[in-house]
Coordinates of C-alpha atoms and ligand atoms in Angstrom, one line a residue:
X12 CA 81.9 55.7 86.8
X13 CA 82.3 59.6 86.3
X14 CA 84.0 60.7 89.6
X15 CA 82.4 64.2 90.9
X16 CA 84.5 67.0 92.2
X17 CA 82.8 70.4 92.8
X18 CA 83.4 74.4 94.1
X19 CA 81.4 75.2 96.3
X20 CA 80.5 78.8 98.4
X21 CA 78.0 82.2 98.2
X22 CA 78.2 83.7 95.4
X23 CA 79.6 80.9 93.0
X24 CA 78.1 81.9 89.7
X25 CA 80.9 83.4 88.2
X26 CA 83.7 81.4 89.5
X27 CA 86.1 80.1 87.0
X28 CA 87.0 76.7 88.9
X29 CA 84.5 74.8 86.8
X30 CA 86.5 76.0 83.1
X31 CA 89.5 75.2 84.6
X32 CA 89.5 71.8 86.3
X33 CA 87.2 70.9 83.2
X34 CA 90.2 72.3 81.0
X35 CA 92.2 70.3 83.1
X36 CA 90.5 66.7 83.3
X37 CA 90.5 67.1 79.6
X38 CA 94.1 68.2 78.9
X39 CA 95.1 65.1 81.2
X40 CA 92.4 62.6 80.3
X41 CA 90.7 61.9 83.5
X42 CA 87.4 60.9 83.9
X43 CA 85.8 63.7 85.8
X44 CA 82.9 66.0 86.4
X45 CA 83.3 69.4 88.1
X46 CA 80.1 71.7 88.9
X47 CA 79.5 74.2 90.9
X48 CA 77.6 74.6 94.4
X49 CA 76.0 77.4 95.7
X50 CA 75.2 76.7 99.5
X51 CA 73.1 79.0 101.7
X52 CA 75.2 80.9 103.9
X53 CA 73.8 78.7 107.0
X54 CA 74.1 75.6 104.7
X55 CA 77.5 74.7 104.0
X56 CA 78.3 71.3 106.3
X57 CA 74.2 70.0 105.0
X58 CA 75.5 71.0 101.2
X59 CA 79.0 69.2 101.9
X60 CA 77.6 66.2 103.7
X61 CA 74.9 65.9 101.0
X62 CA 77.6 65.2 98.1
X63 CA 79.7 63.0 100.0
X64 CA 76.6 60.8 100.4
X65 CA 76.1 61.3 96.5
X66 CA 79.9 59.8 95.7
X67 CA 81.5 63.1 95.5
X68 CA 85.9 63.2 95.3
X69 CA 86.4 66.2 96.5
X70 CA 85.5 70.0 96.7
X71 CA 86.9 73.3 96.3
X72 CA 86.1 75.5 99.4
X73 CA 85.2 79.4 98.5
X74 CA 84.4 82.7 99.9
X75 CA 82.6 82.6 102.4
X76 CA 83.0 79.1 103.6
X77 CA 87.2 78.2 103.6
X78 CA 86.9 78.6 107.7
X79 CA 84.2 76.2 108.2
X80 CA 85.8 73.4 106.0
X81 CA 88.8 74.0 108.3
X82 CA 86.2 73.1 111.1
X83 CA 84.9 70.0 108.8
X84 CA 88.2 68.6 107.6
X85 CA 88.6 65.0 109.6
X86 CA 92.2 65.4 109.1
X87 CA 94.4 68.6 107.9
X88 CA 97.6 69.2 105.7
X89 CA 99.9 71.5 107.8
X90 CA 99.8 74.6 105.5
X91 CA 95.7 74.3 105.9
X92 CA 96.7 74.3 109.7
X93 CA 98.6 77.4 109.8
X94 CA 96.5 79.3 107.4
X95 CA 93.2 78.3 109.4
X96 CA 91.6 78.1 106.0
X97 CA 90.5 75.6 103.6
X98 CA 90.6 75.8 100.3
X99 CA 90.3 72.2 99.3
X100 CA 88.6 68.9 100.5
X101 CA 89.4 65.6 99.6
X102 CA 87.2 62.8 100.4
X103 CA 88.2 59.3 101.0
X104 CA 87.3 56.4 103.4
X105 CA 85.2 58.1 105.4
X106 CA 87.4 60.9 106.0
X107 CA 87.7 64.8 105.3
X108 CA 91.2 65.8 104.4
X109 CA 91.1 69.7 104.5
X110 CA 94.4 71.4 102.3
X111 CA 94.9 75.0 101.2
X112 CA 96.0 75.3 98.2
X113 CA 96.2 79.0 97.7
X114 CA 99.8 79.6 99.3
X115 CA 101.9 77.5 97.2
X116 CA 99.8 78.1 94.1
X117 CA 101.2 82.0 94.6
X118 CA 104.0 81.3 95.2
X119 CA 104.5 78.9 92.0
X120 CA 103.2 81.8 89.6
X121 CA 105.9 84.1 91.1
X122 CA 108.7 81.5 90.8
X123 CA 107.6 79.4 87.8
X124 CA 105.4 81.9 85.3
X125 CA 106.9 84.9 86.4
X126 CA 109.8 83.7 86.7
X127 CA 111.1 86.0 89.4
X128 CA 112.5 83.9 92.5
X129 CA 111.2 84.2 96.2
X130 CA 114.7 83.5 97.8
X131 CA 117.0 86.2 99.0
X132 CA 114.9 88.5 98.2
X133 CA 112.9 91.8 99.9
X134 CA 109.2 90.8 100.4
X135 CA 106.5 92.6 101.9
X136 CA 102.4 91.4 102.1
X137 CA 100.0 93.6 102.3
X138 CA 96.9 93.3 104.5
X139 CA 96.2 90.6 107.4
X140 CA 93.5 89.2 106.8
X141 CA 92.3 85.7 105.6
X142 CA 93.6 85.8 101.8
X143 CA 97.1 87.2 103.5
X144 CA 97.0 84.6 106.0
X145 CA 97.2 81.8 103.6
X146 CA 99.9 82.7 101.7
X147 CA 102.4 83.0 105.0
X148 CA 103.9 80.2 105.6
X149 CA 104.5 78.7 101.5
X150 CA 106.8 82.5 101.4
X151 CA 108.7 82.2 104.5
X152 CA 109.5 78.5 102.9
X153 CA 111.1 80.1 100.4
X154 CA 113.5 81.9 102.8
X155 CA 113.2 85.5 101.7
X156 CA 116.1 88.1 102.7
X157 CA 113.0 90.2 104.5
X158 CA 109.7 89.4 105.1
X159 CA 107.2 92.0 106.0
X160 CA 103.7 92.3 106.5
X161 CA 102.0 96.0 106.6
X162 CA 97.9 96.3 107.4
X163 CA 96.0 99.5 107.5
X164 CA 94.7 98.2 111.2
X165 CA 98.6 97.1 112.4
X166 CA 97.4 94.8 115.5
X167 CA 96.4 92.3 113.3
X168 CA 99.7 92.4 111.5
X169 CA 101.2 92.3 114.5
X170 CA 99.2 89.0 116.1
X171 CA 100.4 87.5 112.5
X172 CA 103.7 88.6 113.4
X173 CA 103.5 86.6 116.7
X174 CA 101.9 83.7 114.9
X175 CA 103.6 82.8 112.6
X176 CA 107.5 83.5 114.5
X177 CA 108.6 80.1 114.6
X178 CA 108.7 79.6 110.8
X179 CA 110.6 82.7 110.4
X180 CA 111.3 86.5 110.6
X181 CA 108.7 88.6 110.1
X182 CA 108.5 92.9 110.5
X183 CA 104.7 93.8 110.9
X184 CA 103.2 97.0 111.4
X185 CA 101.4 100.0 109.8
X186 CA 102.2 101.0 106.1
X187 CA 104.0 104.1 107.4
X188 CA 106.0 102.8 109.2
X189 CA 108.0 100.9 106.3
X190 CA 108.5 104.3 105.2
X191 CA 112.4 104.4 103.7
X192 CA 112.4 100.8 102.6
X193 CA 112.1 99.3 99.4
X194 CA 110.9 96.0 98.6
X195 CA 111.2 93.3 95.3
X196 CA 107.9 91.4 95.7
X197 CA 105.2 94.0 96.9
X198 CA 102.2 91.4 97.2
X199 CA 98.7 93.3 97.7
X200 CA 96.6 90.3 99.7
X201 CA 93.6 93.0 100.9
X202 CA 90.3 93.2 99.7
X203 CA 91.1 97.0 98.9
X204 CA 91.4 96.5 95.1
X205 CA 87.1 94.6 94.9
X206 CA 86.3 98.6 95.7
X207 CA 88.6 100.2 93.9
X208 CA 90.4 101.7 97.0
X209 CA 93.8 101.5 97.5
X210 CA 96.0 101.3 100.8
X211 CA 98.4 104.0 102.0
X212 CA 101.9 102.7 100.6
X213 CA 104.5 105.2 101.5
X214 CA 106.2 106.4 98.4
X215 CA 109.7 104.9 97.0
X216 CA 108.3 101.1 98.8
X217 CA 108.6 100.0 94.7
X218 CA 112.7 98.6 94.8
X219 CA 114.5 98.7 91.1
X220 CA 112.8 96.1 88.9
X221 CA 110.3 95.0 91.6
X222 CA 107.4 92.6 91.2
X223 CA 103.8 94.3 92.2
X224 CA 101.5 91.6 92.5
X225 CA 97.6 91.6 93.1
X226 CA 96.0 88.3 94.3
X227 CA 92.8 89.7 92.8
X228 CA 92.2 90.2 89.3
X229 CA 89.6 92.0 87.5
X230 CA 89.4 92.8 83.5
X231 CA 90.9 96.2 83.7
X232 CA 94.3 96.2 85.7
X233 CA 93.3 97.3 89.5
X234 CA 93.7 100.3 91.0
X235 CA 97.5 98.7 92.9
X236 CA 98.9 97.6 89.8
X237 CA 97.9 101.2 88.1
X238 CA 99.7 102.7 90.8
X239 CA 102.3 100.4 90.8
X240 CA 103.4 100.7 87.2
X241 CA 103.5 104.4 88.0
X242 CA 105.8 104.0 90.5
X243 CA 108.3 102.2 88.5
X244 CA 107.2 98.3 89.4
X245 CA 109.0 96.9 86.4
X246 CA 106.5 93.9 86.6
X247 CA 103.0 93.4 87.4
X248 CA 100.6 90.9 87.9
X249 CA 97.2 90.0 88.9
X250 CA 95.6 86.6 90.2
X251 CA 94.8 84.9 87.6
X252 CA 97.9 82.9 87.6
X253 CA 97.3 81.9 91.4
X254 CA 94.3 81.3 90.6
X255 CA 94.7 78.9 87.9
X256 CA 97.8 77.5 90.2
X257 CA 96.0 77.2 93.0
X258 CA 93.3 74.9 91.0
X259 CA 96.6 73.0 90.1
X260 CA 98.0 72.1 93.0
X261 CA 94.3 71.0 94.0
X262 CA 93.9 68.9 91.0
X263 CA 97.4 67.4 92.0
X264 CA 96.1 66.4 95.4
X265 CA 92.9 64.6 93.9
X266 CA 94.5 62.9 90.9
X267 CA 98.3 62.4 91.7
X268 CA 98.8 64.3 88.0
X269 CA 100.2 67.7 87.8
X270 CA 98.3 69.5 85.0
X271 CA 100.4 72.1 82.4
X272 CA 98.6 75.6 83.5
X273 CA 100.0 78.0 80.8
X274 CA 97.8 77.3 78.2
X275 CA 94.7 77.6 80.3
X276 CA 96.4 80.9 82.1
X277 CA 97.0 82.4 78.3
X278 CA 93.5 81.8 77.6
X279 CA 91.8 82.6 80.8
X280 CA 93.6 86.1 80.3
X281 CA 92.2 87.0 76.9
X282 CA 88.6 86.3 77.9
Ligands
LIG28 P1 90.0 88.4 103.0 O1 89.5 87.1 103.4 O2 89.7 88.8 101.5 O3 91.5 88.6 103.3 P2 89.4 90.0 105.3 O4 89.8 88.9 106.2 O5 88.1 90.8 105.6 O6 89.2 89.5 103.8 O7 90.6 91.0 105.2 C1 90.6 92.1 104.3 C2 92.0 92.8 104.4 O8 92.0 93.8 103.4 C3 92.4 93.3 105.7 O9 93.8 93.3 105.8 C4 91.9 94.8 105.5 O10 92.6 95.7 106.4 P3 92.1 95.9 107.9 O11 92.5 94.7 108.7 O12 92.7 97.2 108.4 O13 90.6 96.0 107.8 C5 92.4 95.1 104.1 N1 91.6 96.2 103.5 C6 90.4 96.2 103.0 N2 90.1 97.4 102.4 C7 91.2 98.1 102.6 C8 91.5 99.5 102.2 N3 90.6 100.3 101.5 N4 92.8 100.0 102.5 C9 93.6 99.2 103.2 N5 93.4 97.9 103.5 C10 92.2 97.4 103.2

């Protein structure tokens, strides 16, 4: 029998986890179905609950739902722990096993597609909120030479700060006050770039032959990666390589098969 898998969250029509795990099941010959679910916005654990009982695998968690599946998940991976997010649920004997996949599928774009390592060198995240949150922990694995974290409201870089101390060293504050430094992997994780807005960098932040990367993406490049470029980034990048790595690492923990992502990454950019 088919197995099911599905994305679910509010919006979901224009989500491209259905064209790529169907890319995938293909590329690596597994017998699979993936739709997707929209849920009403007081409906997710009814929605979830309702496709377990239909045979359902496993799920892909979206905006705005990856807090609740934390709540769901029966058990959790640690990086789903730390983030307090959910990205992905796996179902099996009766229980919910809640990962987040979204971490280490940045970081492997960075390391693997881009090809620009994470260790040793000068990072800094911007934004603190749920996208930056889950991408913490798989960077500080990586043992950066610096790891910073600015936010246009700095308490809540600062509580990240706090939160995450015991996996590593982390400088938190306002943009300004990085003001001097330079970094090599300027990671925008705020939702400034879905309204064209951009947040405050202080200037000279872009270090010689520096990485900007945007975990959004959009067809035209956003408004960070414009600015970016005129900074001097020497390389840019936007999310569809998480993205696409994110559904990876996902697929991985479903099927025990990692799938290859650069064809599906190539295409996915020249649509
Ligand atoms: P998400 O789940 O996408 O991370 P979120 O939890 O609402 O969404 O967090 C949005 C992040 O983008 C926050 O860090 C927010 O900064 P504040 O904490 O100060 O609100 C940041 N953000 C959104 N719009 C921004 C803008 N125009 N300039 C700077 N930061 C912005």
């Amino acid at each position: 029998m088919t197995d099911r898998y599905a994305v679910i969250g509010n919006p979901i029509a224009h989500s491209k986890s259905p064209l790529i795990h169907t890319a995938f099941a293909k590329q690596t010959r597994q017998d699979l179905h993936y739709e997707a679910i929209l849920a009403p916005l007081d409906g997710f654990i009814t929605r979830v609950n309702d496709f377990i009982r239909q045979g359902g695998k496993g799920m892909n968690v979206t905006v705005p739902f990856k807090l609740e599946a934390h709540q769901l998940a029966t058990t959790l991976t640690e990086r789903a722990d730390i983030a307090q997010a959910v990205n992905t649920l796996k179902f099996e004997n009766d229980q919910i096993l809640g990962d987040n996949t979204d971490g280490a599928g940045l970081v492997r774009d960075i390391i693997v597609n881009l090809n620009m390592p994470v260790t040793g060198k000068r990072i800094l995240l911007m934004g603190a909120g749920g996208a930056a949150r889950g991408v913490i922990l798989p960077l500080l694995q990586q043992k950066p030479a610096l790891f910073a974290i600015a936010n246009r409201t700095p308490e809540k870089a600062l509580a990240l700060q706090n939160q995450f101390t015991q996996y590593g060293q982390i400088n938190a504050g306002s943009y300004n006050q990085f003001s001097g430094q330079s970094f090599d992997i300027i990671i925008n994780g705020t939702s400034a770039s879905l309204n064209d807005a951009l947040p405050e960098l202080p200037p000279g932040i872009f270090a010689t032959g520096a990485l900007a990367y945007d975990m959004m993406y959009s067809a035209d490049p956003t408004r960070f990666l414009k600015y970016a470029s005129q900074q001097g980034a020497k390389h840019l990048a936007d999310g569809i390589g998480m993205l696409v790595e994110q559904a990876a690492e996902s697929f991985y923990l479903w099927r025990s098969i990692r799938p290859e992502t650069k064809d599906i990454i190539t295409h996915m950019r020249s649509n």
